[in-house]
Short mmCIF file of C-alpha atoms in Angstrom, two decimals:
data_model
loop_
_atom_site.label_atom_id
_atom_site.label_comp_id
_atom_site.label_asym_id
_atom_site.label_seq_id
_atom_site.Cartn_x
_atom_site.Cartn_y
_atom_site.Cartn_z
CA MET U 51 -23.01 -94.10 -80.56
CA ARG U 52 -25.44 -96.08 -82.50
CA ASN U 53 -24.68 -98.53 -85.63
CA GLY U 54 -25.55 -97.41 -89.24
CA PRO U 55 -26.34 -94.34 -90.92
CA LYS U 56 -25.68 -91.46 -88.36
CA THR U 57 -26.62 -88.05 -87.89
CA PHE U 58 -24.70 -84.98 -87.08
CA LYS U 59 -24.87 -81.28 -86.04
CA ILE U 60 -21.73 -78.95 -86.44
CA ILE U 61 -22.01 -75.84 -84.36
CA THR U 62 -20.09 -73.13 -85.57
CA LEU U 63 -18.68 -70.23 -83.25
CA GLY U 64 -16.06 -67.23 -84.64
CA CYS U 65 -14.63 -66.45 -87.89
CA LYS U 66 -14.86 -67.21 -91.31
CA VAL U 67 -11.41 -69.89 -91.08
CA ASN U 68 -13.59 -71.81 -88.52
CA GLN U 69 -16.87 -71.58 -90.85
CA TYR U 70 -14.53 -72.95 -93.44
CA GLU U 71 -13.06 -75.76 -91.58
CA SER U 72 -16.63 -76.99 -90.47
CA ALA U 73 -17.68 -76.94 -94.22
CA TYR U 74 -15.14 -79.08 -94.37
CA LEU U 75 -16.12 -81.59 -92.12
CA GLU U 76 -19.57 -81.34 -92.76
CA GLU U 77 -18.55 -82.37 -96.62
CA GLY U 78 -16.46 -85.24 -95.13
CA LEU U 79 -19.10 -86.72 -93.29
CA GLU U 80 -22.17 -86.68 -95.35
CA ASP U 81 -18.84 -88.31 -98.05
CA ALA U 82 -19.06 -91.23 -95.62
CA GLY U 83 -22.85 -91.28 -95.30
CA TRP U 84 -23.94 -89.37 -92.71
CA ARG U 85 -27.02 -87.04 -92.34
CA VAL U 86 -27.20 -83.41 -91.25
CA ALA U 87 -29.55 -83.81 -88.53
CA GLY U 88 -32.74 -81.72 -88.72
CA SER U 89 -33.32 -78.58 -86.54
CA ASP U 90 -35.59 -80.43 -84.51
CA GLU U 91 -34.10 -83.56 -84.35
CA THR U 92 -31.55 -85.18 -82.17
CA ALA U 93 -28.35 -85.70 -83.19
CA ASP U 94 -26.27 -88.61 -82.92
CA VAL U 95 -22.82 -86.45 -83.03
CA VAL U 96 -22.79 -82.61 -82.54
CA ILE U 97 -19.32 -80.93 -83.13
CA VAL U 98 -19.08 -77.85 -81.61
CA ASN U 99 -16.22 -75.92 -83.55
CA THR U 100 -15.11 -73.40 -80.54
CA CYS U 101 -13.87 -70.12 -80.48
CA ILE U 102 -11.84 -68.39 -77.72
CA VAL U 103 -11.04 -64.47 -79.60
CA THR U 104 -12.49 -63.32 -76.44
CA GLN U 105 -13.57 -63.82 -73.07
CA ARG U 106 -17.49 -63.51 -74.01
CA ALA U 107 -16.30 -66.02 -77.22
CA ALA U 108 -14.58 -68.56 -74.83
CA HIS U 109 -18.03 -68.54 -72.43
CA GLN U 110 -20.27 -69.05 -75.68
CA SER U 111 -18.26 -72.05 -76.96
CA ARG U 112 -18.41 -73.54 -73.17
CA GLN U 113 -22.71 -72.75 -73.39
CA ALA U 114 -22.69 -74.27 -76.82
CA ILE U 115 -20.94 -77.78 -75.52
CA ARG U 116 -23.18 -77.87 -72.43
CA LYS U 117 -26.14 -77.16 -74.44
CA ALA U 118 -25.25 -80.01 -77.01
CA ILE U 119 -24.50 -82.45 -73.81
CA ARG U 120 -27.96 -81.24 -72.72
CA GLU U 121 -30.11 -82.10 -75.57
CA SER U 122 -28.07 -85.00 -76.89
CA PRO U 123 -29.15 -87.56 -74.44
CA GLY U 124 -27.20 -90.84 -75.92
CA GLY U 125 -25.61 -88.86 -78.39
CA TYR U 126 -21.92 -87.92 -78.83
CA VAL U 127 -19.99 -84.26 -78.28
CA ALA U 128 -16.98 -83.38 -79.35
CA ALA U 129 -15.38 -80.07 -78.95
CA VAL U 130 -12.95 -78.64 -81.50
CA GLY U 131 -10.67 -75.96 -82.31
CA CYS U 132 -9.27 -72.92 -80.62
CA TYR U 133 -10.35 -74.03 -77.07
CA ALA U 134 -8.80 -77.24 -77.53
CA GLN U 135 -5.98 -75.97 -78.54
CA VAL U 136 -5.23 -73.44 -75.77
CA PHE U 137 -7.26 -74.67 -73.06
CA PRO U 138 -7.52 -78.16 -72.99
CA ARG U 139 -8.14 -79.03 -69.45
CA GLU U 140 -10.90 -76.47 -69.14
CA LEU U 141 -13.11 -78.38 -71.49
CA SER U 142 -11.83 -81.56 -70.21
CA GLU U 143 -13.85 -80.32 -66.97
CA ILE U 144 -17.10 -81.00 -68.78
CA GLU U 145 -19.00 -83.69 -67.89
CA GLY U 146 -20.45 -85.27 -70.62
CA LEU U 147 -17.83 -84.63 -73.27
CA GLY U 148 -16.70 -87.25 -75.96
CA LEU U 149 -14.19 -85.81 -77.85
CA ILE U 150 -11.44 -82.69 -77.54
CA ALA U 151 -9.66 -82.03 -80.62
CA ASP U 152 -7.42 -79.01 -81.30
CA ASN U 153 -6.56 -77.13 -84.81
CA ARG U 154 -3.62 -79.31 -85.24
CA MET U 155 -5.64 -82.48 -85.11
CA LYS U 156 -9.13 -81.15 -86.63
CA ALA U 157 -8.90 -82.86 -89.89
CA SER U 158 -8.43 -85.86 -88.15
CA VAL U 159 -11.69 -85.80 -86.24
CA LEU U 160 -13.41 -87.18 -89.68
CA ASP U 161 -11.52 -90.30 -89.00
CA PHE U 162 -11.53 -90.58 -85.50
CA LEU U 163 -15.75 -90.36 -85.81
CA VAL U 164 -16.44 -92.31 -89.25
CA ARG U 165 -14.38 -95.50 -87.40
CA GLY U 166 -16.67 -95.01 -84.62
CA ASP U 167 -14.05 -94.93 -81.64
CA ALA U 168 -16.11 -93.59 -79.08
CA SER U 169 -15.52 -94.76 -76.12
CA PRO U 170 -16.76 -93.57 -72.34
CA GLN U 171 -13.98 -92.04 -71.52
CA THR U 172 -13.40 -88.52 -73.11
CA ALA U 173 -11.07 -88.99 -76.29
CA LEU U 174 -8.54 -86.64 -76.59
CA LEU U 175 -6.42 -85.54 -79.76
CA LEU U 176 -4.15 -83.01 -79.08
CA LYS U 177 -0.52 -82.23 -80.72
CA SER U 178 0.86 -78.93 -80.08
CA PHE U 179 2.17 -76.61 -83.26
CA GLU U 180 5.83 -77.09 -84.23
CA PRO U 181 8.06 -74.96 -86.92
CA GLY U 182 8.18 -76.23 -90.14
CA ASP U 183 4.24 -77.37 -90.10
CA ARG U 184 2.77 -77.44 -93.07
CA PHE U 185 -0.69 -76.25 -94.51
CA ASN U 186 -3.24 -78.67 -94.05
CA ALA U 187 -5.73 -77.54 -97.15
CA MET U 188 -8.81 -79.38 -95.62
CA GLU U 189 -10.00 -79.12 -99.53
CA ILE U 190 -13.56 -78.51 -99.90
CA HIS U 191 -16.11 -78.92 -102.72
CA ARG U 192 -19.00 -77.19 -102.04
CA PHE U 193 -20.08 -74.64 -99.16
CA PRO U 194 -23.45 -75.44 -97.67
CA GLY U 195 -26.10 -73.08 -97.36
CA ARG U 196 -24.64 -70.13 -98.70
CA ALA U 197 -24.45 -68.30 -102.34
CA ARG U 198 -21.08 -67.35 -101.49
CA ALA U 199 -17.89 -69.92 -100.96
CA TYR U 200 -15.31 -69.23 -98.07
CA LEU U 201 -12.01 -70.09 -99.50
CA LYS U 202 -8.98 -70.86 -96.42
CA ILE U 203 -5.43 -69.89 -98.29
CA GLN U 204 -3.49 -69.14 -94.89
CA ASP U 205 -3.68 -70.40 -91.36
CA GLY U 206 -1.50 -69.04 -88.19
CA CYS U 207 -0.34 -65.84 -86.81
CA GLU U 208 3.02 -64.73 -85.50
CA SER U 209 2.17 -60.87 -84.80
CA PHE U 210 1.42 -61.35 -80.68
CA CYS U 211 -0.93 -58.45 -80.20
CA SER U 212 -0.98 -57.84 -76.75
CA TYR U 213 -4.47 -58.87 -76.42
CA CYS U 214 -4.95 -61.37 -78.90
CA ILE U 215 -4.85 -65.04 -78.09
CA VAL U 216 -5.28 -66.06 -81.66
CA PRO U 217 -1.16 -66.89 -82.18
CA PHE U 218 -1.71 -69.48 -79.70
CA ALA U 219 -4.21 -71.20 -81.06
CA ARG U 220 -3.46 -71.40 -84.62
CA GLY U 221 0.83 -71.49 -84.67
CA PRO U 222 2.98 -70.01 -87.07
CA TYR U 223 2.50 -68.82 -90.61
CA ARG U 224 1.20 -71.66 -93.10
CA SER U 225 0.10 -71.12 -96.82
CA LEU U 226 -2.05 -73.11 -99.22
CA ALA U 227 0.41 -73.48 -102.22
CA PRO U 228 -1.06 -71.02 -105.24
CA GLU U 229 -1.72 -74.21 -107.35
CA ARG U 230 -3.97 -75.41 -105.14
CA VAL U 231 -5.53 -72.34 -104.82
CA LEU U 232 -6.35 -72.02 -108.72
CA THR U 233 -7.44 -75.63 -108.55
CA MET U 234 -10.00 -75.00 -105.39
CA LEU U 235 -11.10 -71.82 -107.09
CA GLU U 236 -11.67 -73.58 -110.45
CA THR U 237 -13.73 -76.14 -108.59
CA LEU U 238 -15.80 -74.02 -106.81
CA SER U 239 -16.84 -72.01 -109.70
CA LYS U 240 -17.80 -75.09 -111.54
CA GLN U 241 -20.44 -76.02 -108.35
CA GLY U 242 -21.72 -72.63 -109.91
CA TYR U 243 -20.46 -70.18 -106.54
CA ARG U 244 -19.84 -67.01 -108.35
CA GLU U 245 -18.04 -65.57 -104.96
CA VAL U 246 -15.20 -66.74 -103.60
CA VAL U 247 -14.03 -65.16 -99.77
CA LEU U 248 -10.53 -65.57 -99.56
CA THR U 249 -9.91 -66.16 -95.70
CA GLY U 250 -7.03 -66.68 -93.69
CA ILE U 251 -5.69 -66.05 -89.69
CA HIS U 252 -3.57 -63.67 -90.87
CA LEU U 253 -4.35 -63.01 -94.64
CA GLY U 254 -1.58 -60.35 -95.32
CA LYS U 255 1.42 -62.72 -94.66
CA TYR U 256 -0.05 -65.43 -97.47
CA GLY U 257 2.75 -67.01 -99.01
CA LYS U 258 5.40 -65.79 -96.33
CA ASP U 259 6.25 -69.62 -95.52
CA LEU U 260 6.37 -70.66 -99.37
CA GLU U 261 9.16 -70.90 -101.56
CA GLY U 262 9.85 -68.12 -104.19
CA ASP U 263 8.63 -64.86 -104.55
CA VAL U 264 4.51 -65.72 -103.11
CA ASP U 265 2.60 -63.15 -101.54
CA LEU U 266 -0.98 -62.18 -101.84
CA VAL U 267 -0.70 -59.74 -104.78
CA SER U 268 0.82 -62.25 -106.95
CA LEU U 269 -1.83 -64.59 -105.92
CA LEU U 270 -4.45 -62.57 -107.10
CA ARG U 271 -2.30 -61.72 -110.10
CA GLN U 272 -2.66 -65.34 -111.39
CA THR U 273 -6.07 -65.80 -110.39
CA GLY U 274 -7.15 -62.94 -112.56
CA ARG U 275 -4.82 -64.69 -115.25
CA GLU U 276 -7.11 -67.72 -115.07
CA GLY U 277 -10.12 -66.01 -115.66
CA PHE U 278 -12.65 -67.36 -113.55
CA PRO U 279 -16.80 -66.48 -113.90
CA LEU U 280 -16.51 -65.58 -110.08
CA ARG U 281 -15.57 -62.54 -108.16
CA ILE U 282 -13.04 -62.59 -105.11
CA ARG U 283 -13.18 -60.52 -101.99
CA ILE U 284 -10.72 -61.21 -99.62
CA SER U 285 -11.01 -60.91 -95.83
CA SER U 286 -9.55 -58.85 -93.25
CA ILE U 287 -6.42 -57.28 -94.22
CA GLU U 288 -3.58 -55.20 -91.81
CA PRO U 289 -3.14 -51.49 -92.75
CA ASN U 290 0.62 -52.21 -92.93
CA GLU U 291 0.01 -55.19 -95.57
CA VAL U 292 -2.73 -52.86 -98.00
CA ARG U 293 -0.06 -52.36 -100.78
CA MET U 294 -0.51 -49.91 -103.63
CA GLU U 295 -0.30 -52.82 -106.26
CA LEU U 296 -3.27 -54.28 -104.22
CA ILE U 297 -5.32 -51.07 -104.37
CA GLU U 298 -4.74 -50.70 -107.98
CA MET U 299 -5.94 -54.15 -108.44
CA ALA U 300 -9.18 -53.63 -107.08
CA ALA U 301 -9.73 -50.28 -108.95
CA SER U 302 -9.30 -51.71 -112.21
CA GLU U 303 -10.09 -55.44 -112.30
CA PRO U 304 -13.55 -55.80 -112.24
CA TRP U 305 -13.32 -59.74 -110.74
CA LEU U 306 -11.83 -58.09 -107.79
CA CYS U 307 -14.67 -57.03 -105.00
CA ARG U 308 -13.97 -53.31 -103.72
CA HIS U 309 -13.67 -53.89 -100.06
CA LEU U 310 -11.37 -54.13 -97.48
CA HIS U 311 -11.64 -54.67 -93.70
CA ILE U 312 -8.69 -52.79 -92.20
CA PRO U 313 -8.24 -53.17 -89.02
CA LEU U 314 -7.25 -50.31 -86.62
CA GLN U 315 -8.06 -51.31 -82.91
CA SER U 316 -6.97 -47.60 -81.48
CA GLY U 317 -6.53 -44.21 -82.94
CA ASP U 318 -3.88 -43.39 -80.10
CA ASP U 319 -0.19 -44.08 -80.97
CA ARG U 320 0.41 -44.58 -77.38
CA ILE U 321 -1.74 -47.57 -77.57
CA LEU U 322 -0.87 -48.58 -80.66
CA GLN U 323 2.33 -49.27 -79.10
CA LYS U 324 1.25 -51.11 -76.27
CA MET U 325 -1.23 -53.25 -78.51
CA ASN U 326 1.88 -54.15 -80.28
CA ARG U 327 0.35 -53.34 -83.65
CA GLY U 328 3.40 -52.28 -85.36
CA TYR U 329 1.67 -49.07 -86.99
CA THR U 330 1.23 -45.58 -86.52
CA VAL U 331 -2.08 -43.48 -86.74
CA ARG U 332 -0.54 -41.44 -89.36
CA GLU U 333 0.46 -44.80 -91.83
CA PHE U 334 -3.05 -46.23 -91.12
CA SER U 335 -4.76 -42.65 -91.82
CA ASN U 336 -2.10 -43.06 -95.24
CA THR U 337 -3.86 -46.48 -96.24
CA ILE U 338 -7.55 -45.11 -95.82
CA GLU U 339 -6.66 -42.58 -97.77
CA ALA U 340 -4.71 -44.05 -100.57
CA VAL U 341 -8.04 -46.59 -101.15
CA TYR U 342 -10.09 -43.92 -100.87
CA THR U 343 -8.25 -41.68 -103.22
CA ARG U 344 -8.13 -44.36 -105.99
CA ILE U 345 -11.28 -46.21 -104.98
CA PRO U 346 -14.23 -43.66 -103.91
CA LEU U 347 -16.66 -45.98 -103.66
CA ALA U 348 -15.28 -48.97 -101.95
CA ALA U 349 -16.14 -50.36 -98.99
CA ILE U 350 -14.18 -49.70 -96.28
CA GLY U 351 -14.48 -51.70 -92.69
CA VAL U 352 -12.29 -51.02 -89.53
CA ASP U 353 -12.13 -52.72 -86.01
CA ILE U 354 -11.75 -50.39 -83.14
CA MET U 355 -11.17 -51.86 -79.58
CA ALA U 356 -12.27 -49.60 -76.70
CA GLY U 357 -11.03 -49.73 -73.24
CA PHE U 358 -8.01 -51.12 -73.76
CA PRO U 359 -5.90 -50.76 -70.77
CA GLY U 360 -4.62 -47.38 -70.51
CA GLU U 361 -6.73 -46.04 -72.60
CA ASP U 362 -7.71 -42.71 -70.77
CA SER U 363 -10.40 -40.25 -72.16
CA THR U 364 -7.65 -38.27 -74.39
CA ALA U 365 -6.48 -41.78 -76.13
CA TYR U 366 -10.34 -42.74 -76.74
CA GLU U 367 -11.42 -39.12 -78.10
CA ASN U 368 -8.32 -39.62 -80.20
CA SER U 369 -9.70 -43.00 -81.55
CA TYR U 370 -12.86 -41.52 -81.79
CA SER U 371 -11.93 -38.00 -84.01
CA LEU U 372 -9.55 -40.31 -86.19
CA LEU U 373 -12.82 -42.70 -87.04
CA GLU U 374 -15.11 -39.59 -87.98
CA ASP U 375 -12.76 -37.97 -90.03
CA LEU U 376 -11.95 -40.95 -92.37
CA PRO U 377 -13.91 -41.73 -95.07
CA ILE U 378 -14.65 -45.46 -93.98
CA SER U 379 -18.12 -46.92 -94.32
CA TYR U 380 -18.57 -49.43 -91.67
CA LEU U 381 -17.03 -50.19 -87.64
CA HIS U 382 -16.96 -53.53 -85.89
CA VAL U 383 -16.68 -52.57 -82.16
CA PHE U 384 -15.25 -54.76 -79.41
CA PRO U 385 -15.06 -53.84 -75.99
CA PHE U 386 -12.03 -54.73 -74.55
CA SER U 387 -11.65 -58.06 -72.23
CA PRO U 388 -8.64 -59.14 -70.42
CA ARG U 389 -7.63 -62.52 -72.57
CA SER U 390 -6.09 -65.18 -69.85
CA GLY U 391 -2.94 -66.01 -71.20
CA THR U 392 -2.64 -62.80 -73.37
CA ALA U 393 0.09 -59.86 -72.16
CA ALA U 394 -2.73 -57.65 -71.82
CA SER U 395 -4.55 -59.30 -69.16
CA ARG U 396 -1.90 -57.95 -67.20
CA PHE U 397 -1.58 -54.56 -68.05
CA LYS U 398 -2.32 -52.22 -65.51
CA GLY U 399 -4.80 -49.12 -65.75
CA GLY U 400 -8.17 -51.26 -66.46
CA VAL U 401 -10.88 -49.34 -67.82
CA ALA U 402 -13.77 -49.32 -65.51
CA PRO U 403 -16.74 -51.62 -67.30
CA GLU U 404 -19.32 -49.13 -67.37
CA GLU U 405 -16.96 -46.50 -69.08
CA ILE U 406 -15.69 -49.26 -72.03
CA LYS U 407 -19.80 -49.93 -72.51
CA ARG U 408 -20.09 -46.17 -72.78
CA ARG U 409 -17.66 -45.54 -75.31
CA ALA U 410 -18.08 -48.75 -77.21
CA ALA U 411 -21.95 -47.57 -77.20
CA ARG U 412 -20.80 -44.11 -78.85
CA LEU U 413 -18.57 -46.25 -81.43
CA ARG U 414 -21.54 -48.29 -82.99
CA ALA U 415 -23.16 -44.95 -83.05
CA LEU U 416 -20.45 -43.56 -85.06
CA GLY U 417 -20.38 -46.67 -86.75
CA ASP U 418 -23.80 -46.34 -87.78
CA LEU U 419 -23.90 -43.20 -89.13
CA LYS U 420 -21.10 -43.85 -91.28
CA ARG U 421 -22.35 -46.83 -92.84
CA LEU U 422 -25.55 -44.17 -93.61
CA LEU U 423 -23.72 -41.66 -95.02
CA PHE U 424 -21.75 -44.77 -97.50
CA PHE U 425 -25.01 -45.67 -98.45
CA HIS U 426 -26.00 -42.56 -99.69
CA ARG U 427 -22.89 -41.76 -101.06
CA CYS U 428 -24.00 -45.23 -103.99
CA LEU U 429 -27.59 -43.84 -104.54
CA ASN U 430 -28.32 -43.26 -108.25
CA ARG U 431 -25.34 -45.79 -109.66
CA GLU U 432 -24.94 -48.69 -110.68
CA PHE U 433 -23.42 -52.18 -109.04
CA THR U 434 -22.78 -55.49 -109.82
CA VAL U 435 -25.02 -57.70 -107.11
CA LEU U 436 -24.58 -61.07 -106.22
CA ALA U 437 -28.36 -63.05 -105.50
CA GLU U 438 -28.20 -64.33 -102.23
CA LYS U 439 -31.61 -65.50 -101.05
CA TRP U 440 -35.63 -64.39 -101.28
CA GLU U 441 -36.96 -62.24 -98.99
CA SER U 442 -40.09 -62.86 -100.25
CA LEU U 443 -40.36 -65.13 -103.44
CA GLU U 444 -44.73 -64.13 -103.45
CA SER U 445 -43.27 -60.30 -104.02
CA GLY U 446 -40.53 -61.29 -106.00
CA LEU U 447 -38.02 -59.62 -103.37
CA MET U 448 -34.29 -60.73 -103.49
CA GLN U 449 -31.38 -59.56 -101.09
CA GLY U 450 -28.04 -59.77 -101.97
CA ARG U 451 -24.26 -58.01 -101.97
CA SER U 452 -22.61 -55.93 -104.14
CA ASP U 453 -19.18 -56.06 -105.26
CA ASN U 454 -18.38 -53.04 -102.75
CA TYR U 455 -20.31 -54.78 -99.81
CA LEU U 456 -24.14 -53.13 -100.13
CA PRO U 457 -26.72 -55.22 -98.51
CA THR U 458 -29.25 -54.59 -101.67
CA VAL U 459 -33.22 -55.84 -101.83
CA PHE U 460 -34.27 -55.59 -105.25
CA PRO U 461 -37.25 -57.16 -107.60
CA LEU U 462 -36.25 -59.94 -109.41
CA SER U 463 -38.50 -62.86 -111.41
CA PRO U 464 -38.13 -66.14 -109.82
CA TYR U 465 -36.95 -67.65 -113.71
CA SER U 466 -33.73 -65.66 -113.55
CA VAL U 467 -31.92 -66.11 -110.58
CA GLU U 468 -28.72 -67.03 -112.16
CA GLY U 469 -26.97 -63.24 -111.85
CA PRO U 470 -24.95 -61.64 -110.56
CA PHE U 471 -27.07 -58.52 -111.53
CA ARG U 472 -26.85 -54.83 -112.50
CA VAL U 473 -28.63 -53.04 -110.02
CA ARG U 474 -29.13 -49.23 -109.93
CA MET U 475 -29.30 -48.11 -106.28
CA GLU U 476 -32.60 -46.29 -105.42
CA ARG U 477 -32.83 -45.44 -101.87
CA VAL U 478 -31.66 -46.51 -98.36
CA GLU U 479 -33.98 -48.49 -96.13
CA GLY U 480 -32.78 -48.41 -92.68
CA ARG U 481 -29.67 -50.66 -92.92
CA ARG U 482 -30.19 -51.86 -96.68
CA VAL U 483 -30.28 -50.18 -99.92
CA ILE U 484 -33.32 -51.13 -102.34
CA GLY U 485 -32.48 -51.12 -105.89
CA ALA U 486 -33.79 -52.49 -109.48
CA VAL U 487 -32.47 -54.54 -111.94
CA VAL U 488 -30.80 -52.11 -115.16
#
């Protein structure tokens, strides 16, 4: 790397936690005097924050690394994150890679790069997770390029679902102490953010490693007492961790978004057991019905997997029928692909790729229908919408999201973009709702 002010790019794959950690790296490098390279500019350093949650994600990570090497002649490319945690040897076979750093050492990447420790050999910042590891806060003060900020408050997973590599990539449960969560929320609110998404690898296990009676609900109660001028959205949470206290809070507190993303993965008890998911179809259904009964206009998102080993036509139809009957708002559909290193990669009874593709397509069509029905249920009602970006400044059209996750477009004066705004939903147009400020 050359001397003097350096330029960098960060390429982020995968989850909201990765996006948060990339924001930490970006802020740290900028504070050290580095500059984000322009889109048409060759950067001195390219950091690829990798994902391996699926075989496709791993392939995309390798593609991004090789592209960065190819497009950065004389530059320095670092591969960090989940890929390096689980499969560092695979990464070391990529010629031209300057640094491999895993999740345990991700925060150390800043010091390494700022010191300029580059050498002709590939550098390794690797360290296995151990019991008793503490949460690495990676505190940020800004979240670049977004109207809402993410805040990572939990890391690690110990569920070991049979299809999932994440516990190997993220280690044991670790949580950010409540007082530090509140401090960071205050900082983000002072920076002008009006929505913060609380995120983690297994968010429902927040506080599991902390002393005292600390959990996600108690953290939210403390947050509400602080009266920050922002709303809180929580990311994905497991069905057996959606407690009635959480539902009641979302129903009654205007600062807590009426939006829950609750993974299902399969609507068949036999498949759920093979997946090691820890709940039944009945328990999942009861959770969804409880949310809908108390908060009829809450957005309820669901993850569903198509083609898990042993999923015969009966099991698949059980999933489809369940989702068809439940009052959900949208689907995230994942075709199963065997992930090396997981138990499911060795399971028999694999479903043909063509059939997996067909099942996934049918589920996506159902998800589109559910989204449309949800949008129509919300028409002629008012919601609080956070302005995010101009769709057309000339015509004064603003894009935003309501607290219950409606993608909204509404006319707005260029002189009044502070918000949030009360918007009345008037009509559905494609995959969004058109509204007007009240």
